[in-house]
mmCIF file of C-alpha atoms in Angstrom:
data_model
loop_
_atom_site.group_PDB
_atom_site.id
_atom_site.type_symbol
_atom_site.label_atom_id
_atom_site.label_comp_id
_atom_site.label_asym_id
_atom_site.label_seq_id
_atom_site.Cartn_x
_atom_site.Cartn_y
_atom_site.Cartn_z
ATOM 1 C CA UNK M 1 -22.836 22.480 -17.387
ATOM 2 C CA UNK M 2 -21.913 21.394 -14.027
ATOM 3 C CA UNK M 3 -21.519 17.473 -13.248
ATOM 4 C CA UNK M 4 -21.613 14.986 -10.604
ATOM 5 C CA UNK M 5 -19.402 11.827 -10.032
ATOM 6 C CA UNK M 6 -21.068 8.982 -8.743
ATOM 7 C CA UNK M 7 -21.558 7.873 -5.064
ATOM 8 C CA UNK M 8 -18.511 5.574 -3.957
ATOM 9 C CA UNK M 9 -18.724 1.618 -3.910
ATOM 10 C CA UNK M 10 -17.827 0.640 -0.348
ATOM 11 C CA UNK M 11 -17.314 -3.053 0.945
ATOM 12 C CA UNK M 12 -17.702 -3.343 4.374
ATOM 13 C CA UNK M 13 -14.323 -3.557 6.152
ATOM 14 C CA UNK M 14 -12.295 -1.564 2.486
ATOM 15 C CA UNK M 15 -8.732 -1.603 3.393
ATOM 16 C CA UNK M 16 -8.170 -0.563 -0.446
ATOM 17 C CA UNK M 17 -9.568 2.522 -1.928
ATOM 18 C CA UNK M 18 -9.156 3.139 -5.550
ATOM 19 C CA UNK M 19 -9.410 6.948 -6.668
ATOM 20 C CA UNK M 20 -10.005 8.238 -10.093
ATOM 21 C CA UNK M 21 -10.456 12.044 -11.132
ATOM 22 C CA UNK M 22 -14.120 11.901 -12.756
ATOM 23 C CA UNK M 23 -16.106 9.353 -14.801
ATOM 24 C CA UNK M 24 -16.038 10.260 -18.419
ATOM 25 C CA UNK M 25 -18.788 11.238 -21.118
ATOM 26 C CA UNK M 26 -19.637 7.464 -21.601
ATOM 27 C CA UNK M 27 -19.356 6.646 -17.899
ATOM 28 C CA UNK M 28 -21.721 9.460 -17.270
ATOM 29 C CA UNK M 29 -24.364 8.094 -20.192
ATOM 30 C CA UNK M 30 -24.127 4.577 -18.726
ATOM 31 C CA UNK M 31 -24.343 5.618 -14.980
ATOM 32 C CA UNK M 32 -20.613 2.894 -14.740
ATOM 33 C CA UNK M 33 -17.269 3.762 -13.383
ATOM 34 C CA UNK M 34 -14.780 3.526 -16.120
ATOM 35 C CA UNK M 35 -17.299 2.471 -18.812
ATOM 36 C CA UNK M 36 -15.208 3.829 -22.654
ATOM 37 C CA UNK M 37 -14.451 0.721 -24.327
ATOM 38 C CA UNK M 38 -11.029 2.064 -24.262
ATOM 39 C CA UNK M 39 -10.625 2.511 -20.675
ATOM 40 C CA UNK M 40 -8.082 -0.288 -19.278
ATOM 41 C CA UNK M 41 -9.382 -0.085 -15.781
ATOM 42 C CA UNK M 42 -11.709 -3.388 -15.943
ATOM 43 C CA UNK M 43 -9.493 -5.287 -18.171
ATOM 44 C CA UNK M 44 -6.697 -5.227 -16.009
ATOM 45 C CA UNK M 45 -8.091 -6.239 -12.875
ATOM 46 C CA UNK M 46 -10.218 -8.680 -14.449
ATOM 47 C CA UNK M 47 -6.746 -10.061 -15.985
ATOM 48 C CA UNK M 48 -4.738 -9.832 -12.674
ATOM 49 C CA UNK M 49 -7.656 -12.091 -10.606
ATOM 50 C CA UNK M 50 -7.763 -14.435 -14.037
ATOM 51 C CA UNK M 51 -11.432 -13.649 -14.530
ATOM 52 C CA UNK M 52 -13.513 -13.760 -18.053
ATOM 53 C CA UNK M 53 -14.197 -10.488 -19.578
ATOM 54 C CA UNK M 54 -17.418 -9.777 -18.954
ATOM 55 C CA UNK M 55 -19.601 -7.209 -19.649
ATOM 56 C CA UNK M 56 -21.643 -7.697 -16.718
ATOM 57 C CA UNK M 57 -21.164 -4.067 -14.534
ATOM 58 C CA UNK M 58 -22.526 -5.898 -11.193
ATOM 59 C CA UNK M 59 -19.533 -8.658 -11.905
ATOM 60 C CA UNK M 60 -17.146 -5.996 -12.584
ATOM 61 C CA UNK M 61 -18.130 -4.381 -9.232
ATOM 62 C CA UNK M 62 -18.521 -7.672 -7.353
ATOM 63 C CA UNK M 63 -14.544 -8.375 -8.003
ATOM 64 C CA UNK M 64 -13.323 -5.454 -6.176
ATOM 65 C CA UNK M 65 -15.699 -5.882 -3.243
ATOM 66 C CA UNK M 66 -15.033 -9.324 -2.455
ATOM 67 C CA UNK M 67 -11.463 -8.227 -2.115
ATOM 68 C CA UNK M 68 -12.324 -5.144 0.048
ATOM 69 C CA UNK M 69 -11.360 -2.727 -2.432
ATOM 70 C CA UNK M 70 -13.574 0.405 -2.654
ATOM 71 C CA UNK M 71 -13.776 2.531 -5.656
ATOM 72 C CA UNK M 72 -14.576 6.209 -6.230
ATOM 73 C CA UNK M 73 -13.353 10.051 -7.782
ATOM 74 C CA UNK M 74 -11.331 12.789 -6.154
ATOM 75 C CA UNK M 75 -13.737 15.658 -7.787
ATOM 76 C CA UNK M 76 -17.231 15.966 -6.193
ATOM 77 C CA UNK M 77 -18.799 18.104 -9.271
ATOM 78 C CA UNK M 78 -17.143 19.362 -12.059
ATOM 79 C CA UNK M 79 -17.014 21.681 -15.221
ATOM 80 C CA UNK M 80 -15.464 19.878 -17.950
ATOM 81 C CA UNK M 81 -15.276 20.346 -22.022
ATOM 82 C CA UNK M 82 -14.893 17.298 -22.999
ATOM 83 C CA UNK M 83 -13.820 13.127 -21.294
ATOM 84 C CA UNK M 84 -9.733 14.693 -20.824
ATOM 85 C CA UNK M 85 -8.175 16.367 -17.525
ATOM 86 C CA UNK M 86 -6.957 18.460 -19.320
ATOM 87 C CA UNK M 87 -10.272 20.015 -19.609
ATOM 88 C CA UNK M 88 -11.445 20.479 -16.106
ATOM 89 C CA UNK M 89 -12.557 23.865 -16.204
ATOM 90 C CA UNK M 90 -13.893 23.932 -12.247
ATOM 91 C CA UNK M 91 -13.970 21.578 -9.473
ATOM 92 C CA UNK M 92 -15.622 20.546 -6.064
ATOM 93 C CA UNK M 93 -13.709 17.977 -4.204
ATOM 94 C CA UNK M 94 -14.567 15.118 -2.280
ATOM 95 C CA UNK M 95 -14.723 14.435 1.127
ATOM 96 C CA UNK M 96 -12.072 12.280 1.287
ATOM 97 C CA UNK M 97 -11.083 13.227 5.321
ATOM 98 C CA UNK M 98 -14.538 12.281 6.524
ATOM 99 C CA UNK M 99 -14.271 8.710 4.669
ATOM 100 C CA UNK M 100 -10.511 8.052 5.632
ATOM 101 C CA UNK M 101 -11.927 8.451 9.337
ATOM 102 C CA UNK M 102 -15.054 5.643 8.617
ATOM 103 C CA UNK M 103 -13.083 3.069 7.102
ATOM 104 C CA UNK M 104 -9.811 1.416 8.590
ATOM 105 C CA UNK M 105 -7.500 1.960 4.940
ATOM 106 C CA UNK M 106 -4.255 0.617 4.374
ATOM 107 C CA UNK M 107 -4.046 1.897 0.943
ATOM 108 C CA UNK M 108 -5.025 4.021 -1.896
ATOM 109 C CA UNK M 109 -3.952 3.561 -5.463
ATOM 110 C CA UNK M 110 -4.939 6.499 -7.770
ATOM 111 C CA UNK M 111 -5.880 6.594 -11.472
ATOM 112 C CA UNK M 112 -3.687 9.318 -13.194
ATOM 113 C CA UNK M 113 -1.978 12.306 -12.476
ATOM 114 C CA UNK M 114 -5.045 14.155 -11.759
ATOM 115 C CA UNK M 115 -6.394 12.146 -9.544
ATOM 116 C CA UNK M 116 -2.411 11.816 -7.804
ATOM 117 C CA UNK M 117 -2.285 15.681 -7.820
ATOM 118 C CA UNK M 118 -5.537 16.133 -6.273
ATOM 119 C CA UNK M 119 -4.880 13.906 -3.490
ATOM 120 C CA UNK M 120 -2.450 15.224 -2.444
ATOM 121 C CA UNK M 121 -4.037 18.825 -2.425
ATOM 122 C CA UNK M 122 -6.587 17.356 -0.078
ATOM 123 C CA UNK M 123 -4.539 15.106 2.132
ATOM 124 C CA UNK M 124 -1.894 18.241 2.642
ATOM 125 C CA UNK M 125 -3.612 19.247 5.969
ATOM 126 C CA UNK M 126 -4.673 15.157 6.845
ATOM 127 C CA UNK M 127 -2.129 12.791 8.892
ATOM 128 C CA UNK M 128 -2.028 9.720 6.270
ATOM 129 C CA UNK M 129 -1.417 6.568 7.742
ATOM 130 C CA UNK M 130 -1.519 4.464 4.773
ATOM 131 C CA UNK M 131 0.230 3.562 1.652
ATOM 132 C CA UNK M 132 -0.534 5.084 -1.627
ATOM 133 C CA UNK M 133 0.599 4.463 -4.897
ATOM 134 C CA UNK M 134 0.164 6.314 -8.237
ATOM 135 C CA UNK M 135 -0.383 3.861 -10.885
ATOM 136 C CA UNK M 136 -0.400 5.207 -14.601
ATOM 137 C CA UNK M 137 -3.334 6.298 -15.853
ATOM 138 C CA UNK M 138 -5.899 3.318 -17.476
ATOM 139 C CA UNK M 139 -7.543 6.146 -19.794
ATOM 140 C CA UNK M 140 -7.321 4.861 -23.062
ATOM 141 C CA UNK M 141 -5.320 8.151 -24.299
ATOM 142 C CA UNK M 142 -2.305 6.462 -21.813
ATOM 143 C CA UNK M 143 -2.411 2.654 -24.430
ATOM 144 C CA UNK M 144 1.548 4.160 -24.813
ATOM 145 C CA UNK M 145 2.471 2.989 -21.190
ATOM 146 C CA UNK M 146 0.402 -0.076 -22.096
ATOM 147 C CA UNK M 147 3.724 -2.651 -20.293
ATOM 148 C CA UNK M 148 4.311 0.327 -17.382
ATOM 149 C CA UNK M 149 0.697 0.060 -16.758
ATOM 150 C CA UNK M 150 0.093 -3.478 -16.089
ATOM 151 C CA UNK M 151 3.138 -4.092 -14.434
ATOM 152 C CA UNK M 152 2.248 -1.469 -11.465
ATOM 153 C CA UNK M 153 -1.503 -2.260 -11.510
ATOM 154 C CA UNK M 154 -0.712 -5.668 -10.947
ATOM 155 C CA UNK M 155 1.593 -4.578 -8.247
ATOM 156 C CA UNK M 156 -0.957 -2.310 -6.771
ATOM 157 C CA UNK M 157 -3.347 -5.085 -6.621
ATOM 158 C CA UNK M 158 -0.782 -7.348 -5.011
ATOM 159 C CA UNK M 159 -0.342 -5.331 -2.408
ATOM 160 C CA UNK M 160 -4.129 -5.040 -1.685
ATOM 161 C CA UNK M 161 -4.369 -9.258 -1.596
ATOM 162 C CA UNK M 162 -1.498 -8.937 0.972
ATOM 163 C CA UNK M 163 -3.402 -6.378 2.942
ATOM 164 C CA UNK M 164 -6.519 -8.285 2.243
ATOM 165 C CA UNK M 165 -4.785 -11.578 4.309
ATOM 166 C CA UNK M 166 -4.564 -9.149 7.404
ATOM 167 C CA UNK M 167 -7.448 -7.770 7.690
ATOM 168 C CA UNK M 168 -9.245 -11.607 6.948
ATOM 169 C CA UNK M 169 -7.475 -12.421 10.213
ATOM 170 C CA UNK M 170 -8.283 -9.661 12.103
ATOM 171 C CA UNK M 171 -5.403 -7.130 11.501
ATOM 172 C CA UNK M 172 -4.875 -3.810 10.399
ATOM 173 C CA UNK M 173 -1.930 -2.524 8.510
ATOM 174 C CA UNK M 174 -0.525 1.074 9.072
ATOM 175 C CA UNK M 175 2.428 3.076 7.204
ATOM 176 C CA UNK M 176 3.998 6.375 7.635
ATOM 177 C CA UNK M 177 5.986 8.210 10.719
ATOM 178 C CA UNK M 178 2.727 9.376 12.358
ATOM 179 C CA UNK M 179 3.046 10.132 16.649
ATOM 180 C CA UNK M 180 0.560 7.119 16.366
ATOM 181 C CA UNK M 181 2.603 4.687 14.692
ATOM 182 C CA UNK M 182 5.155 5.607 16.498
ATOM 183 C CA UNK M 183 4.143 5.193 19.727
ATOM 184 C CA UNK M 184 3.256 1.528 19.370
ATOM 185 C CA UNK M 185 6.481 0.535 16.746
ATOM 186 C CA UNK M 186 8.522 2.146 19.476
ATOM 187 C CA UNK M 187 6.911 0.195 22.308
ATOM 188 C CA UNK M 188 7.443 -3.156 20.262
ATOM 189 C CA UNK M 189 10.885 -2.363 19.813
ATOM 190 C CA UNK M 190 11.599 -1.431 23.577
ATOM 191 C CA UNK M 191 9.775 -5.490 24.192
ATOM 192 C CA UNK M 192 11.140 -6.961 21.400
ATOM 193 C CA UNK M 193 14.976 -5.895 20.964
ATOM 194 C CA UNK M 194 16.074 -4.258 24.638
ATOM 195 C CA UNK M 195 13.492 -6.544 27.293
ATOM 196 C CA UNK M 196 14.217 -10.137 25.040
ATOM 197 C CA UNK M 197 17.422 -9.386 23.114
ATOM 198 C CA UNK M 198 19.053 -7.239 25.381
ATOM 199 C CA UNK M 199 20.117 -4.543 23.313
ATOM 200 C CA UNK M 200 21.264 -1.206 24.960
ATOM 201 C CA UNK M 201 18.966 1.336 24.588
ATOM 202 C CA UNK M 202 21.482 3.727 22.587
ATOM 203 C CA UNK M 203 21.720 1.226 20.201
ATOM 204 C CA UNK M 204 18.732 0.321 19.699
ATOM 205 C CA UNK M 205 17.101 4.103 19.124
ATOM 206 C CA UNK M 206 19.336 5.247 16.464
ATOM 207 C CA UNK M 207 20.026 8.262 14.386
ATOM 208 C CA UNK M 208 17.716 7.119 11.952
ATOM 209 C CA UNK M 209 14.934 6.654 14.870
ATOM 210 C CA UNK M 210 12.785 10.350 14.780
ATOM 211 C CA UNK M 211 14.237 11.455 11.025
ATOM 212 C CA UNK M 212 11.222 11.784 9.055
ATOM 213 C CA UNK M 213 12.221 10.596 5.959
ATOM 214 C CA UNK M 214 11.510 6.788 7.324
ATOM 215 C CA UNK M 215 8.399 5.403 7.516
ATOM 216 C CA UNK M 216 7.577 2.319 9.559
ATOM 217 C CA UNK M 217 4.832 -0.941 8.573
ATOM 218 C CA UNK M 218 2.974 -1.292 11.663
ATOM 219 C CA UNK M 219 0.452 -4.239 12.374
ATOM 220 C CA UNK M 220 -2.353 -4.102 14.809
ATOM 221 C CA UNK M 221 -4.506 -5.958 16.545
ATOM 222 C CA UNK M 222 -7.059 -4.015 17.308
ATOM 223 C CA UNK M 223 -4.937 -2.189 20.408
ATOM 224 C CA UNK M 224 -1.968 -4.352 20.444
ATOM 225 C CA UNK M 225 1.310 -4.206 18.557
ATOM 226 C CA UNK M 226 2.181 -6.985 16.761
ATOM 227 C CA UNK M 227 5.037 -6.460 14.490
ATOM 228 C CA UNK M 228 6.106 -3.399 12.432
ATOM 229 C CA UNK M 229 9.826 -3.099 10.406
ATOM 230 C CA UNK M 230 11.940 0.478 9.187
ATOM 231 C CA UNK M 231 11.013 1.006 5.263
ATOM 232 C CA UNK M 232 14.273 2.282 3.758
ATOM 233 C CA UNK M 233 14.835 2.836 -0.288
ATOM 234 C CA UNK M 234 18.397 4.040 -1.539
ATOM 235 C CA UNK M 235 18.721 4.061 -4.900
ATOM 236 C CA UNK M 236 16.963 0.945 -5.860
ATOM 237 C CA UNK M 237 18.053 -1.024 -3.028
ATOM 238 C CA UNK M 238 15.532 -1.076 -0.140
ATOM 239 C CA UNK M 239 17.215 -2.601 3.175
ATOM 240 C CA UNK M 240 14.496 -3.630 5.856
ATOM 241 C CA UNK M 241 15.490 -2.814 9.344
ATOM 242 C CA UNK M 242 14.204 -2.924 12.650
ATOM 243 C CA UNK M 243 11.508 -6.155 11.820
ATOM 244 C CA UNK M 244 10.117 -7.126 15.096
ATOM 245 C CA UNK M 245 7.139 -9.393 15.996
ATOM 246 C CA UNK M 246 5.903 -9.498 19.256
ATOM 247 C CA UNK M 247 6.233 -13.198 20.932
ATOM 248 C CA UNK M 248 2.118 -14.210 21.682
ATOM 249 C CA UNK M 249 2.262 -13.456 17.131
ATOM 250 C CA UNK M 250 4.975 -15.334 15.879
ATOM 251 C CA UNK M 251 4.654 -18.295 14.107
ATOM 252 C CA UNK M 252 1.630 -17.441 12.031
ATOM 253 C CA UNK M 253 2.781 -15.810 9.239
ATOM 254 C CA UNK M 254 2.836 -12.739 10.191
ATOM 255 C CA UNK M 255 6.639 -11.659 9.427
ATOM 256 C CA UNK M 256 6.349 -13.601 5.917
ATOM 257 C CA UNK M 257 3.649 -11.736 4.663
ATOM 258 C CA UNK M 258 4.772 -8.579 6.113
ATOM 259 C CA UNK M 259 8.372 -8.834 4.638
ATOM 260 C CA UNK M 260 6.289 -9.540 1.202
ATOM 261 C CA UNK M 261 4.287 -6.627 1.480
ATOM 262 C CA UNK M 262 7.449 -4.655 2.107
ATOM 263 C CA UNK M 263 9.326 -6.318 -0.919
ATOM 264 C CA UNK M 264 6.333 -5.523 -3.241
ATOM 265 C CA UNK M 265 5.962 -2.007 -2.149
ATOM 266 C CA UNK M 266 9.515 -1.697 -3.044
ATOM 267 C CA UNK M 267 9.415 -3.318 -6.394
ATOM 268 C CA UNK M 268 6.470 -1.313 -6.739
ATOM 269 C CA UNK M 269 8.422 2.369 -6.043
ATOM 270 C CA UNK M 270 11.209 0.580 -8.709
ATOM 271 C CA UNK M 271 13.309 -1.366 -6.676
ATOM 272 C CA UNK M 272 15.377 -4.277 -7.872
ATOM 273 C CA UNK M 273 17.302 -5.689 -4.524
ATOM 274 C CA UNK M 274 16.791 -5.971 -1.226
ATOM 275 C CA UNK M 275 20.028 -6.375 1.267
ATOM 276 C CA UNK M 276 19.382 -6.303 5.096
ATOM 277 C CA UNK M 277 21.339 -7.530 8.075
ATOM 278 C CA UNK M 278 19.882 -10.501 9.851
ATOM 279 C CA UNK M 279 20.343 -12.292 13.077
ATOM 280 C CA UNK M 280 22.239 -16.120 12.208
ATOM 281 C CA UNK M 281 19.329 -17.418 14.068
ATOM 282 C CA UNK M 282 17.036 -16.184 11.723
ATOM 283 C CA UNK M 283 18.561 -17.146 8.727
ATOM 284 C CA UNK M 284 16.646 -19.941 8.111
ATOM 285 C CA UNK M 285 13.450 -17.628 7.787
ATOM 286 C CA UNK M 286 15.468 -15.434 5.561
ATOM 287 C CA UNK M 287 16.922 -18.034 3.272
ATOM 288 C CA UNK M 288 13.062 -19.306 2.843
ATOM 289 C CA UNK M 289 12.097 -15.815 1.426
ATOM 290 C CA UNK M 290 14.838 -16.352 -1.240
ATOM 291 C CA UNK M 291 17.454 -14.139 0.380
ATOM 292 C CA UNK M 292 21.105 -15.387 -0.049
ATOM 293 C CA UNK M 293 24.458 -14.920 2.662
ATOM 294 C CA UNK M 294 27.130 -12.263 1.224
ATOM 295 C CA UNK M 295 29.020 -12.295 3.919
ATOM 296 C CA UNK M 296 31.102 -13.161 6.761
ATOM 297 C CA UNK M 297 29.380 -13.311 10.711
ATOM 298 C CA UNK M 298 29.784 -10.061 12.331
ATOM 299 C CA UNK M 299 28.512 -8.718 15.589
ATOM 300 C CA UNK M 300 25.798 -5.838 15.850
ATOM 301 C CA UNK M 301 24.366 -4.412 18.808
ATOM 302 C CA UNK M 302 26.030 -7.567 20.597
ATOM 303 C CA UNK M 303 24.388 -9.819 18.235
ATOM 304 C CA UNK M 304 25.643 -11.976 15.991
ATOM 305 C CA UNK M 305 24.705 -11.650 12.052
ATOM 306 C CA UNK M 306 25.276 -11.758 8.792
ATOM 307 C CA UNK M 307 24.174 -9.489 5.784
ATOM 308 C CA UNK M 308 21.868 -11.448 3.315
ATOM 309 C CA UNK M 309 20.623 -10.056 -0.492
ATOM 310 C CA UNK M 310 17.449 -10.749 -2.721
ATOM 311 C CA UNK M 311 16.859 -9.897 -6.405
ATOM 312 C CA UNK M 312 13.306 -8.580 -6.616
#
């Protein structure tokens, strides 16, 4: 017998969007997202924001929603024998384009494989612009990964509370290589580094500038620019590059919670250091974050700097 998920929860102003594959047989009796006793999914967050359990659904609900996070499935209706994935026998999938167009998201964390899998099948043809992260499945047949588990839930969610202190002050967070983002991270750039700092051109726009294995954190206001910086992972090293904020933003945060969001997303992808080159006038900032001098001064691009590290 076909099925239907439910309709999606969605705060007004969701940067976050959590997707799962389909409720289950006891979601389904009790009309709840992730309602089997077994289920992990309410724990956990109630456990990362230090809340009560509660059995209270409209509590449960009300946690996520204060935060901006939105929750819903990847399958519209479905044919299934039994609570597994395993045992989808047919599917309908959501409209996830149409909502990704209504809502201004910085990231989606998906439940599972199947719900990872799926995603991707219907974001293939769609320009993302966001994060996303594939947490481990909070079915209760995954209580093996139990430590795995919390640790990138509770990274997930971190994330979201950094995204979350954008968008309370107006801001929107983008990642990827899209012709958007790159329009605006290379217009910052061409202000920041060649107009102020005086870097030549060549320098500035290197090798690494149109490869597409890089993707760039952008922040906008509304129209406006206001700072983005070069995501790079190698091994489990990531090395931020290219951080700019534009002059009229500095000074309010911005760059400290954007270098966090950047350190979390790579602790998050299983990253244990980060190492990046940094301007000696900026060391100060840099030594504040908790990163440390390894070596010498050195000139780059004209500019003098030294390479700093940070365990994660």
């Amino acid at each position: 017998m076909e099925q239907s998920s439910f309709d999606p929860i969605l705060p007004d102003e969701m940067h976050t969007l959590i997707l799962g594959s389909a409720p289950g047989k006891r979601s389904l009796i009790k009309q709840q997202y992730y309602a089997h006793k077994g289920n992990a999914f309410w724990p956990l967050a109630l456990k990362y924001w230090q809340q009560e359990p509660t059995h209270d659904y409209s509590k449960k609900i009300m946690l996520l929603t204060d935060h901006r996070i939105g929750l819903w499935d990847v399958f519209g209706q479905f044919v299934r024998n039994g609570s597994m994935d395993h045992q989808f026998q047919q599917v309908t999938l959501q409209p996830l384009a149409q909502l990704f167009e209504a809502f201004p998201i910085s990231l989606v964390i998906l439940n599972g494989k199947t719900a990872t899998k799926t995603y991707q099948t219907i974001t293939s043809t769609i320009p993302t612009q966001w994060l996303t992260l594939s947490c481990p499945s909070t079915s209760g047949a995954n209580n093996r990964q139990q430590e795995l588990r919390q640790k990138q839930w509770f990274l997930a969610y971190r994330i979201s509370e950094l995204l979350d202190d954008f968008t309370r002050q107006g801001l929107r967070v983008y990642f990827g290589h899209t012709p958007f983002i790159w329009q605006y991270v290379k217009h910052l750039r061409t202000l920041v580094f060649i107009q102020e700092q005086n870097i030549a051109t060549q320098d500035e726009f290197d090798e690494l500038t149109s490869d597409e294995h890089y993707d760039y954190f952008l922040v906008m206001d509304q129209e406006l620019p206001v700072a983005t910086i070069r995501f790079q992972l190698t091994d489990t090293t990531i090395q931020p590059d290219r951080f700019c904020i534009a002059k009229t933003y500095r000074n309010k945060t911005i760059g400290t919670r954007l270098l966090s969001l950047y350190e979390t997303y790579g602790h998050f992808l299983n990253a244990t250091k980060s190492q990046l080159i940094a301007e000696c006038q900026a060391l100060p900032f840099y030594q504040k974050m908790g990163y440390q001098v390894i070596d010498a001064p050195h000139v780059v691009d004209g500019i003098l700097c030294q390479t700093m590290q940070k365990t994660l």
